[in-house]
Tab-separated table of C-alpha atoms and ligand atoms in Angstrom:
chain	number	residue	atom	x	y	z
A	1	MET	CA	-2.351	-22.987	55.950
A	2	GLU	CA	-3.882	-24.390	58.967
A	3	PHE	CA	-6.751	-26.835	58.480
A	4	GLN	CA	-9.018	-27.871	61.562
A	5	TYR	CA	-11.270	-30.369	59.945
A	6	GLY	CA	-8.752	-32.753	58.569
A	7	ARG	CA	-7.919	-31.276	55.000
A	8	PHE	CA	-11.309	-28.772	55.218
A	9	GLY	CA	-12.283	-25.665	56.703
A	10	GLY	CA	-9.082	-23.216	56.730
A	11	GLN	CA	-9.024	-19.283	55.860
A	12	PHE	CA	-9.180	-17.679	52.157
A	13	VAL	CA	-9.492	-14.346	52.762
A	14	PRO	CA	-7.490	-11.273	52.371
A	15	PRO	CA	-4.971	-10.047	54.920
A	16	GLN	CA	-7.493	-7.430	56.631
A	17	VAL	CA	-9.858	-9.937	57.135
A	18	ALA	CA	-7.227	-12.546	58.179
A	19	ALA	CA	-6.107	-9.892	60.629
A	20	ALA	CA	-9.400	-9.107	62.458
A	21	LEU	CA	-10.339	-13.103	62.384
A	22	GLN	CA	-7.343	-13.303	64.659
A	23	GLU	CA	-8.684	-10.933	66.947
A	24	LEU	CA	-11.394	-13.046	66.786
A	25	GLU	CA	-9.753	-16.233	67.571
A	26	GLN	CA	-7.938	-14.487	70.537
A	27	ALA	CA	-11.324	-13.423	72.462
A	28	PHE	CA	-12.951	-16.711	71.286
A	29	ASN	CA	-10.378	-18.421	73.354
A	30	ASP	CA	-10.690	-16.630	75.579
A	31	ALA	CA	-13.808	-16.567	76.904
A	32	LYS	CA	-15.034	-19.929	76.697
A	33	ASN	CA	-11.883	-20.245	79.034
A	34	ASP	CA	-13.865	-17.988	81.359
A	35	PRO	CA	-16.365	-19.119	83.746
A	36	THR	CA	-18.491	-15.956	83.748
A	37	PHE	CA	-18.157	-15.646	79.949
A	38	ILE	CA	-20.628	-19.831	80.230
A	39	GLU	CA	-22.244	-18.844	83.124
A	40	GLU	CA	-24.006	-15.084	81.178
A	41	TYR	CA	-23.916	-17.125	78.014
A	42	LEU	CA	-26.338	-19.795	79.437
A	43	TYR	CA	-28.396	-17.407	81.591
A	44	TYR	CA	-30.085	-16.213	78.842
A	45	LEU	CA	-29.937	-19.121	77.011
A	46	LYS	CA	-32.484	-20.446	80.250
A	47	GLN	CA	-34.151	-17.177	80.582
A	48	TYR	CA	-34.581	-15.819	77.462
A	49	VAL	CA	-34.635	-18.594	75.212
A	50	GLY	CA	-36.377	-20.538	77.629
A	51	ARG	CA	-34.084	-23.836	77.250
A	52	PRO	CA	-33.363	-26.521	77.956
A	53	SER	CA	-35.579	-27.589	74.882
A	54	PRO	CA	-37.480	-30.466	75.898
A	55	LEU	CA	-36.657	-34.220	73.804
A	56	TYR	CA	-39.953	-34.969	73.284
A	57	PHE	CA	-41.293	-38.274	72.776
A	58	ALA	CA	-42.889	-39.164	69.696
A	59	GLN	CA	-45.213	-41.449	70.188
A	60	GLN	CA	-48.374	-41.253	67.592
A	61	LEU	CA	-45.383	-40.895	65.073
A	62	THR	CA	-43.374	-44.093	66.617
A	63	LYS	CA	-46.692	-46.131	66.600
A	64	LYS	CA	-47.872	-44.933	63.502
A	65	LEU	CA	-44.162	-45.734	61.979
A	66	GLY	CA	-44.032	-49.304	63.767
A	67	GLY	CA	-40.244	-49.443	64.014
A	68	ALA	CA	-37.630	-47.186	65.999
A	69	LYS	CA	-38.448	-45.404	69.527
A	70	ILE	CA	-38.562	-41.443	67.747
A	71	TYR	CA	-37.901	-38.243	69.820
A	72	LEU	CA	-37.755	-34.734	68.804
A	73	LYS	CA	-35.680	-32.145	70.200
A	74	ARG	CA	-37.710	-29.285	70.631
A	75	GLU	CA	-35.591	-26.300	69.165
A	76	ASP	CA	-38.665	-25.369	67.757
A	77	LEU	CA	-39.895	-24.059	70.779
A	78	ASN	CA	-37.058	-21.762	71.555
A	79	HIS	CA	-37.916	-17.851	71.742
A	80	THR	CA	-37.620	-16.820	68.001
A	81	GLY	CA	-38.820	-20.681	67.084
A	82	ALA	CA	-35.231	-22.310	65.982
A	83	HIS	CA	-31.791	-22.877	66.956
A	84	LYS	CA	-30.097	-19.717	65.669
A	85	ILE	CA	-31.033	-18.093	68.592
A	86	ASN	CA	-28.009	-20.050	70.410
A	87	ASN	CA	-25.233	-19.043	68.188
A	88	THR	CA	-26.638	-14.974	67.584
A	89	ILE	CA	-26.647	-14.916	72.191
A	90	GLY	CA	-23.222	-16.353	72.088
A	91	GLN	CA	-21.345	-14.243	69.551
A	92	ILE	CA	-23.074	-10.939	70.767
A	93	LEU	CA	-21.888	-11.466	74.530
A	94	LEU	CA	-18.192	-12.388	72.270
A	95	ALA	CA	-18.833	-8.743	70.314
A	96	LYS	CA	-19.656	-7.233	73.746
A	97	ARG	CA	-16.475	-8.431	75.324
A	98	MET	CA	-14.828	-7.421	72.239
A	99	GLY	CA	-15.725	-3.684	73.214
A	100	LYS	CA	-17.187	-3.722	69.714
A	101	THR	CA	-20.628	-2.032	69.527
A	102	LYS	CA	-22.265	-2.664	66.382
A	103	ILE	CA	-23.514	-5.884	64.784
A	104	ILE	CA	-23.874	-6.555	60.755
A	105	ALA	CA	-24.791	-10.008	59.414
A	106	GLU	CA	-25.827	-12.360	56.227
A	107	THR	CA	-29.173	-13.272	56.033
A	108	GLY	CA	-30.998	-15.297	52.800
A	109	ALA	CA	-34.697	-16.158	54.431
A	110	GLY	CA	-34.381	-13.629	56.689
A	111	GLN	CA	-34.086	-16.137	59.785
A	112	HIS	CA	-30.744	-15.433	60.931
A	113	GLY	CA	-31.320	-11.605	60.484
A	114	VAL	CA	-34.621	-12.091	62.542
A	115	ALA	CA	-32.229	-14.099	65.001
A	116	THR	CA	-29.791	-11.470	64.810
A	117	ALA	CA	-31.622	-8.344	64.978
A	118	THR	CA	-33.610	-10.028	67.867
A	119	ALA	CA	-30.657	-10.534	70.328
A	120	ALA	CA	-29.039	-6.923	68.441
A	121	ALA	CA	-32.214	-5.532	70.150
A	122	MET	CA	-31.629	-7.196	73.818
A	123	PHE	CA	-28.199	-6.232	74.211
A	124	ASN	CA	-29.149	-2.413	72.593
A	125	MET	CA	-26.573	-2.869	69.703
A	126	GLU	CA	-26.608	-1.023	66.411
A	127	CYS	CA	-27.460	-3.595	63.526
A	128	GLU	CA	-27.533	-4.133	59.887
A	129	ILE	CA	-28.427	-7.033	57.997
A	130	PHE	CA	-27.445	-7.567	54.459
A	131	GLN	CA	-29.510	-9.664	52.694
A	132	GLY	CA	-30.032	-10.256	48.513
A	133	GLN	CA	-32.728	-8.215	46.992
A	134	ILE	CA	-34.501	-11.395	45.451
A	135	ASP	CA	-34.713	-12.570	48.298
A	136	MET	CA	-35.449	-9.275	50.196
A	137	GLU	CA	-38.605	-9.293	47.694
A	138	ARG	CA	-39.981	-13.203	47.979
A	139	GLN	CA	-39.443	-12.977	52.258
A	140	ARG	CA	-40.398	-9.184	52.679
A	141	LEU	CA	-42.448	-10.663	56.064
A	142	ASN	CA	-39.424	-11.008	57.748
A	143	VAL	CA	-37.474	-7.853	56.099
A	144	PHE	CA	-40.707	-5.616	58.116
A	145	ARG	CA	-39.565	-8.375	61.328
A	146	MET	CA	-35.946	-7.414	61.462
A	147	GLU	CA	-36.762	-3.644	60.528
A	148	MET	CA	-39.287	-4.090	63.932
A	149	LEU	CA	-36.725	-5.383	65.390
A	150	GLY	CA	-34.337	-1.855	64.725
A	151	ALA	CA	-32.315	-3.306	62.564
A	152	LYS	CA	-31.754	-1.767	58.863
A	153	VAL	CA	-31.839	-4.319	55.740
A	154	THR	CA	-29.807	-3.350	53.178
A	155	GLY	CA	-30.166	-4.867	50.072
A	156	VAL	CA	-27.448	-6.408	47.998
A	157	THR	CA	-28.040	-6.176	44.329
A	158	GLN	CA	-24.312	-7.948	43.050
A	159	GLY	CA	-24.519	-11.451	41.444
A	160	THR	CA	-27.439	-13.636	42.279
A	161	LYS	CA	-28.759	-11.331	44.938
A	162	THR	CA	-29.500	-13.563	47.067
A	163	LEU	CA	-27.025	-15.516	50.308
A	164	ALA	CA	-24.371	-16.809	48.526
A	165	ASP	CA	-23.515	-12.647	47.378
A	166	ALA	CA	-24.968	-11.124	51.111
A	167	VAL	CA	-22.108	-13.391	52.689
A	168	ASP	CA	-19.981	-11.596	50.435
A	169	TYR	CA	-20.741	-8.263	51.384
A	170	ALA	CA	-21.417	-8.566	54.441
A	171	ILE	CA	-17.325	-9.694	54.699
A	172	ASN	CA	-16.250	-6.727	52.677
A	173	GLU	CA	-18.479	-4.215	55.128
A	174	TRP	CA	-16.645	-5.949	57.772
A	175	ILE	CA	-13.310	-4.738	56.601
A	176	LYS	CA	-14.384	-1.127	56.436
A	177	ARG	CA	-16.038	-0.906	59.753
A	178	ILE	CA	-13.115	-3.131	61.522
A	179	ASP	CA	-12.674	-1.185	64.605
A	180	ASP	CA	-16.416	-1.184	66.021
A	181	THR	CA	-18.117	-3.788	64.200
A	182	PHE	CA	-19.022	-7.555	64.865
A	183	TYR	CA	-19.545	-9.920	62.177
A	184	LEU	CA	-22.748	-12.404	63.190
A	185	LEU	CA	-22.067	-15.548	61.098
A	186	GLY	CA	-25.417	-17.707	61.142
A	187	SER	CA	-23.945	-21.207	60.209
A	188	ALA	CA	-21.345	-23.506	60.784
A	189	VAL	CA	-19.718	-22.030	57.840
A	190	GLY	CA	-17.379	-19.615	56.799
A	191	PRO	CA	-13.422	-19.139	57.448
A	192	HIS	CA	-11.739	-20.296	60.947
A	193	PRO	CA	-13.185	-19.165	63.509
A	194	TYR	CA	-16.193	-19.051	62.818
A	195	PRO	CA	-17.072	-23.093	62.090
A	196	THR	CA	-15.229	-23.294	65.566
A	197	ILE	CA	-17.528	-20.576	67.274
A	198	VAL	CA	-21.221	-21.724	65.693
A	199	ARG	CA	-20.761	-25.295	66.577
A	200	PHE	CA	-19.499	-24.206	70.634
A	201	PHE	CA	-22.586	-22.158	70.493
A	202	GLN	CA	-24.794	-24.683	69.038
A	203	LYS	CA	-23.907	-27.608	70.987
A	204	ILE	CA	-25.925	-27.319	73.802
A	205	ILE	CA	-28.255	-29.281	71.650
A	206	GLY	CA	-27.031	-32.546	71.479
A	207	GLU	CA	-25.680	-32.089	75.315
A	208	GLU	CA	-28.733	-31.550	76.181
A	209	ALA	CA	-30.484	-33.981	74.469
A	210	LYS	CA	-27.774	-36.922	75.406
A	211	LYS	CA	-28.384	-35.970	79.317
A	212	GLN	CA	-32.435	-35.836	78.216
A	213	ILE	CA	-32.551	-39.986	76.771
A	214	ILE	CA	-30.272	-40.592	79.339
A	215	ASP	CA	-32.667	-39.413	81.441
A	216	GLN	CA	-35.798	-41.031	79.462
A	217	GLU	CA	-34.700	-44.209	78.210
A	218	GLY	CA	-31.677	-45.572	80.613
A	219	ARG	CA	-28.951	-45.466	76.940
A	220	LEU	CA	-27.318	-43.281	73.622
A	221	PRO	CA	-29.803	-43.025	71.017
A	222	ASP	CA	-28.619	-45.576	67.797
A	223	VAL	CA	-29.408	-42.974	65.882
A	224	ILE	CA	-29.471	-39.303	65.713
A	225	MET	CA	-30.431	-37.171	62.984
A	226	ALA	CA	-30.575	-33.672	62.014
A	227	CYS	CA	-31.146	-31.598	58.780
A	228	VAL	CA	-27.752	-29.779	57.205
A	229	GLY	CA	-28.285	-26.376	55.197
A	230	GLY	CA	-24.727	-24.823	56.813
A	231	GLY	CA	-24.882	-27.228	58.819
A	232	SER	CA	-25.215	-25.429	62.791
A	233	ASN	CA	-28.393	-27.502	63.892
A	234	ALA	CA	-26.396	-30.764	62.396
A	235	ILE	CA	-23.335	-29.906	64.474
A	236	GLY	CA	-25.078	-28.698	67.526
A	237	LEU	CA	-26.785	-32.156	67.564
A	238	PHE	CA	-23.731	-34.137	66.827
A	239	ALA	CA	-20.970	-32.510	68.399
A	240	ASP	CA	-21.354	-34.085	71.947
A	241	PHE	CA	-22.179	-38.007	70.085
A	242	ILE	CA	-19.015	-38.351	67.606
A	243	ASP	CA	-17.094	-39.922	70.305
A	244	ASP	CA	-19.719	-42.289	71.142
A	245	LYS	CA	-19.311	-44.878	67.696
A	246	ASP	CA	-22.059	-46.890	68.710
A	247	VAL	CA	-24.785	-44.243	67.696
A	248	LYS	CA	-24.958	-43.817	64.038
A	249	ILE	CA	-25.096	-40.048	63.054
A	250	ILE	CA	-26.842	-38.596	60.146
A	251	GLY	CA	-27.531	-35.696	58.314
A	252	VAL	CA	-30.181	-34.850	55.373
A	253	GLU	CA	-29.951	-32.276	52.519
A	254	ALA	CA	-32.047	-30.797	50.618
A	255	ALA	CA	-32.245	-32.758	47.089
A	256	GLY	CA	-35.050	-30.178	45.764
A	257	MET	CA	-36.606	-31.641	42.875
A	258	GLY	CA	-34.573	-34.475	42.917
A	259	LEU	CA	-30.781	-35.654	42.277
A	260	GLU	CA	-31.020	-36.025	39.095
A	261	THR	CA	-31.834	-32.567	38.068
A	262	LYS	CA	-30.291	-29.013	39.203
A	263	ASP	CA	-32.481	-27.838	41.198
A	264	HIS	CA	-31.117	-29.201	44.088
A	265	ALA	CA	-28.673	-28.203	47.001
A	266	ALA	CA	-27.082	-32.062	47.854
A	267	THR	CA	-24.335	-30.372	48.964
A	268	LEU	CA	-22.283	-33.546	50.249
A	269	THR	CA	-24.460	-35.875	48.173
A	270	LEU	CA	-23.424	-34.523	44.775
A	271	GLY	CA	-20.052	-31.877	45.636
A	272	LYS	CA	-16.867	-30.910	45.100
A	273	GLU	CA	-14.215	-30.071	47.349
A	274	SER	CA	-13.884	-26.520	46.817
A	275	ILE	CA	-13.013	-22.786	48.836
A	276	ILE	CA	-16.179	-21.009	49.194
A	277	HIS	CA	-16.599	-18.231	51.713
A	278	GLY	CA	-13.083	-18.184	52.909
A	279	MET	CA	-13.312	-21.798	53.890
A	280	ASN	CA	-12.069	-25.115	51.855
A	281	THR	CA	-15.610	-27.601	51.936
A	282	LYS	CA	-17.287	-29.173	49.515
A	283	ALA	CA	-19.764	-27.157	47.556
A	284	VAL	CA	-22.155	-27.582	44.496
A	285	VAL	CA	-20.279	-26.038	41.235
A	286	GLU	CA	-20.117	-26.253	37.382
A	287	GLU	CA	-17.812	-28.240	35.112
A	288	ASP	CA	-15.912	-25.040	35.165
A	289	GLY	CA	-15.730	-24.892	39.238
A	290	SER	CA	-17.781	-22.072	39.199
A	291	ILE	CA	-20.097	-21.760	42.731
A	292	SER	CA	-23.757	-23.208	41.226
A	293	PRO	CA	-26.797	-21.421	41.850
A	294	VAL	CA	-28.909	-24.272	44.172
A	295	TYR	CA	-32.635	-24.683	44.383
A	296	SER	CA	-34.598	-25.893	47.851
A	297	ILE	CA	-37.831	-25.473	48.960
A	298	SER	CA	-36.878	-24.423	51.760
A	299	ALA	CA	-34.786	-21.440	51.717
A	300	GLY	CA	-33.051	-22.345	54.995
A	301	LEU	CA	-30.964	-25.639	53.421
A	302	ASP	CA	-30.414	-23.438	50.189
A	303	TYR	CA	-26.951	-23.203	50.262
A	304	PRO	CA	-24.412	-24.119	47.505
A	305	GLY	CA	-21.334	-25.116	50.445
A	306	VAL	CA	-21.233	-26.524	53.702
A	307	GLY	CA	-19.218	-26.170	56.865
A	308	PRO	CA	-16.587	-27.887	56.474
A	309	GLU	CA	-17.133	-30.124	59.802
A	310	HIS	CA	-19.439	-32.140	57.903
A	311	ALA	CA	-16.990	-32.571	54.961
A	312	PHE	CA	-14.788	-34.093	57.352
A	313	LEU	CA	-16.993	-36.377	59.140
A	314	GLN	CA	-18.043	-38.025	55.593
A	315	ASP	CA	-14.838	-37.878	54.370
A	316	ILE	CA	-13.751	-40.119	57.548
A	317	LYS	CA	-17.070	-41.596	57.587
A	318	ARG	CA	-18.405	-41.074	61.046
A	319	ALA	CA	-20.917	-38.975	59.529
A	320	GLU	CA	-23.281	-40.365	56.830
A	321	TYR	CA	-25.394	-37.582	54.905
A	322	VAL	CA	-28.057	-38.364	52.916
A	323	ALA	CA	-31.133	-35.786	50.284
A	324	VAL	CA	-34.952	-36.110	50.237
A	325	THR	CA	-36.998	-34.205	47.407
A	326	ASP	CA	-39.133	-31.206	48.267
A	327	LYS	CA	-42.085	-33.632	47.927
A	328	GLU	CA	-40.669	-35.863	50.792
A	329	ALA	CA	-40.085	-33.060	53.119
A	330	VAL	CA	-44.047	-32.090	52.225
A	331	ASP	CA	-45.174	-35.317	53.423
A	332	ALA	CA	-43.197	-35.456	56.024
A	333	PHE	CA	-44.488	-31.772	57.320
A	334	LEU	CA	-48.117	-32.970	57.191
A	335	GLU	CA	-47.586	-36.194	58.105
A	336	LEU	CA	-45.740	-34.513	61.870
A	337	SER	CA	-48.375	-31.487	61.959
A	338	GLN	CA	-51.552	-33.952	61.735
A	339	VAL	CA	-49.715	-37.149	63.488
A	340	GLU	CA	-48.448	-35.296	66.960
A	341	GLY	CA	-49.782	-31.625	65.995
A	342	ILE	CA	-46.317	-30.075	65.728
A	343	ILE	CA	-46.075	-28.119	62.834
A	344	PRO	CA	-42.215	-28.109	62.197
A	345	ALA	CA	-39.762	-26.087	60.208
A	346	ILE	CA	-39.770	-26.920	55.988
A	347	GLU	CA	-35.890	-27.505	56.794
A	348	SER	CA	-36.576	-30.319	60.376
A	349	SER	CA	-38.996	-31.108	57.502
A	350	HIS	CA	-36.101	-33.004	55.759
A	351	ALA	CA	-35.096	-34.710	58.927
A	352	VAL	CA	-38.689	-36.153	60.258
A	353	ALA	CA	-38.559	-37.096	56.104
A	354	TYR	CA	-35.738	-39.518	56.493
A	355	ALA	CA	-36.690	-40.760	59.712
A	356	MET	CA	-39.957	-41.981	58.554
A	357	LYS	CA	-38.270	-43.888	55.771
A	358	LEU	CA	-35.818	-45.628	58.220
A	359	ALA	CA	-37.646	-45.799	61.511
A	360	PRO	CA	-40.009	-48.433	59.971
A	361	LYS	CA	-36.603	-50.705	59.117
A	362	MET	CA	-35.522	-50.396	62.994
A	363	SER	CA	-36.361	-52.518	66.059
A	364	LYS	CA	-38.860	-51.442	68.275
A	365	ASP	CA	-36.240	-51.271	70.659
A	366	HIS	CA	-33.917	-48.838	69.201
A	367	VAL	CA	-34.267	-45.364	69.533
A	368	LEU	CA	-33.641	-41.938	66.910
A	369	ILE	CA	-33.513	-38.830	67.732
A	370	ILE	CA	-34.886	-36.211	65.478
A	371	ASN	CA	-33.664	-32.134	65.771
A	372	LEU	CA	-36.756	-30.339	64.707
A	373	SER	CA	-34.229	-27.187	64.503
A	374	GLY	CA	-37.383	-24.685	64.269
A	375	ARG	CA	-41.562	-24.386	63.647
A	376	GLY	CA	-43.551	-24.260	60.401
A	377	ASP	CA	-45.587	-21.056	60.784
A	378	LYS	CA	-42.790	-19.194	58.745
A	379	ASP	CA	-43.430	-22.039	56.084
A	380	VAL	CA	-46.953	-22.033	56.020
A	381	GLU	CA	-48.389	-20.308	53.388
A	382	ALA	CA	-45.238	-21.922	51.088
A	383	ILE	CA	-46.337	-25.391	52.092
A	384	GLU	CA	-50.120	-23.909	50.938
A	385	ARG	CA	-48.525	-22.457	47.594
A	386	TYR	CA	-47.023	-26.075	46.676
A	387	LEU	CA	-49.998	-27.920	47.338
A	388	GLN	CA	-51.784	-26.325	44.626
B	1	PLP	C1	-31.361	-21.632	58.973
B	1	PLP	C2	-32.215	-22.689	59.614
B	1	PLP	C3	-31.751	-24.214	59.213
B	1	PLP	C4	-30.716	-24.120	58.200
B	1	PLP	O1	-29.340	-23.999	59.218
B	1	PLP	P1	-27.675	-24.785	59.458
B	1	PLP	O2	-27.482	-23.808	60.138
B	1	PLP	O3	-28.219	-26.139	58.643
B	1	PLP	O4	-28.742	-25.225	60.735
B	1	PLP	C5	-32.504	-25.380	59.368
B	1	PLP	N1	-33.469	-25.259	60.320
B	1	PLP	C6	-33.884	-24.282	60.577
B	1	PLP	C7	-35.262	-23.852	61.574
B	1	PLP	C8	-33.381	-22.894	60.034
B	1	PLP	O5	-34.425	-21.881	60.576
């Protein structure tokens, strides 16, 4: 088997899925080299998503922390409030190009489901979202949102009834409907070529940030950081900086209730090399090698695996991965809200929390970029509950 990222990646799937993935890879390779396809993708990112997103100098936070200059890449200002729409627009255009008329996708908390249903509505595609039954109950508002956008939401009742099982379910459904159906995967995970495709549609984040920081500071940043669930917003920021060896790259995972407990989602920090969802990567596993239930206050970071490129970047020491707890993330959520008037997604707050630890130790002429992957309106209730 071929591995795309050192010994990570690959394609651990049944033969019918492998055939569909080959069709997908061919279409993707063809599309990414077609200037009219890229032009159309960039058109929708500009006119529909609202790109480029600003790179905002967080002057107040910088002053308060007293160290490195902190910039925020404002993915929270995108249509639908997060980076996920970059990927769903790209993949739906690919689906259209392949002549598919139906979209299926998995979702955990519902954010990828909403971004998928949004793009499907705009491109007039039939859309079905698979979501664990427990997640559906926890995220009723997002279920309703997807339905309002015209999607059908189907509950998954097998296994843990959460995201990990919704992925397996979606892949199995795909096998049955491959002729007219496109499986739109939500993060830089899964069997090849999905991690490569998602990276391609998210790398716009880092490409913009690089131009913007050179514009505003006249040089590259010293540190860039992003939160890591499956790893799509992180690889989106990192991709264009990987060859810039002087730029330090940091991914921030969820330590949940603490790394010493079982209630965390710190895949790269504590996980083991494993096969999950069709790829070889790192995953949080039990003694017997089965996938562990994971936990984070942040639904978007609550995933037991991680994109294979992150496992590789950690392995070759090009990127460093750290973890912050629920409490640290909530503190950062409140701090950014109060100091800058920006309410960050609780996922993004993990990156902000680590920046708050690191920036004071850096000199004042150093520059740090945080990917603000999404906005926090969706999290206000959960934060209120947490604080009580
Ligand atoms: C889904 C989500 C994440 C986590 O997903 P990645 O693929 O790791 O980026 C992070 N932030 C926000 C706002 C999200 O919605």
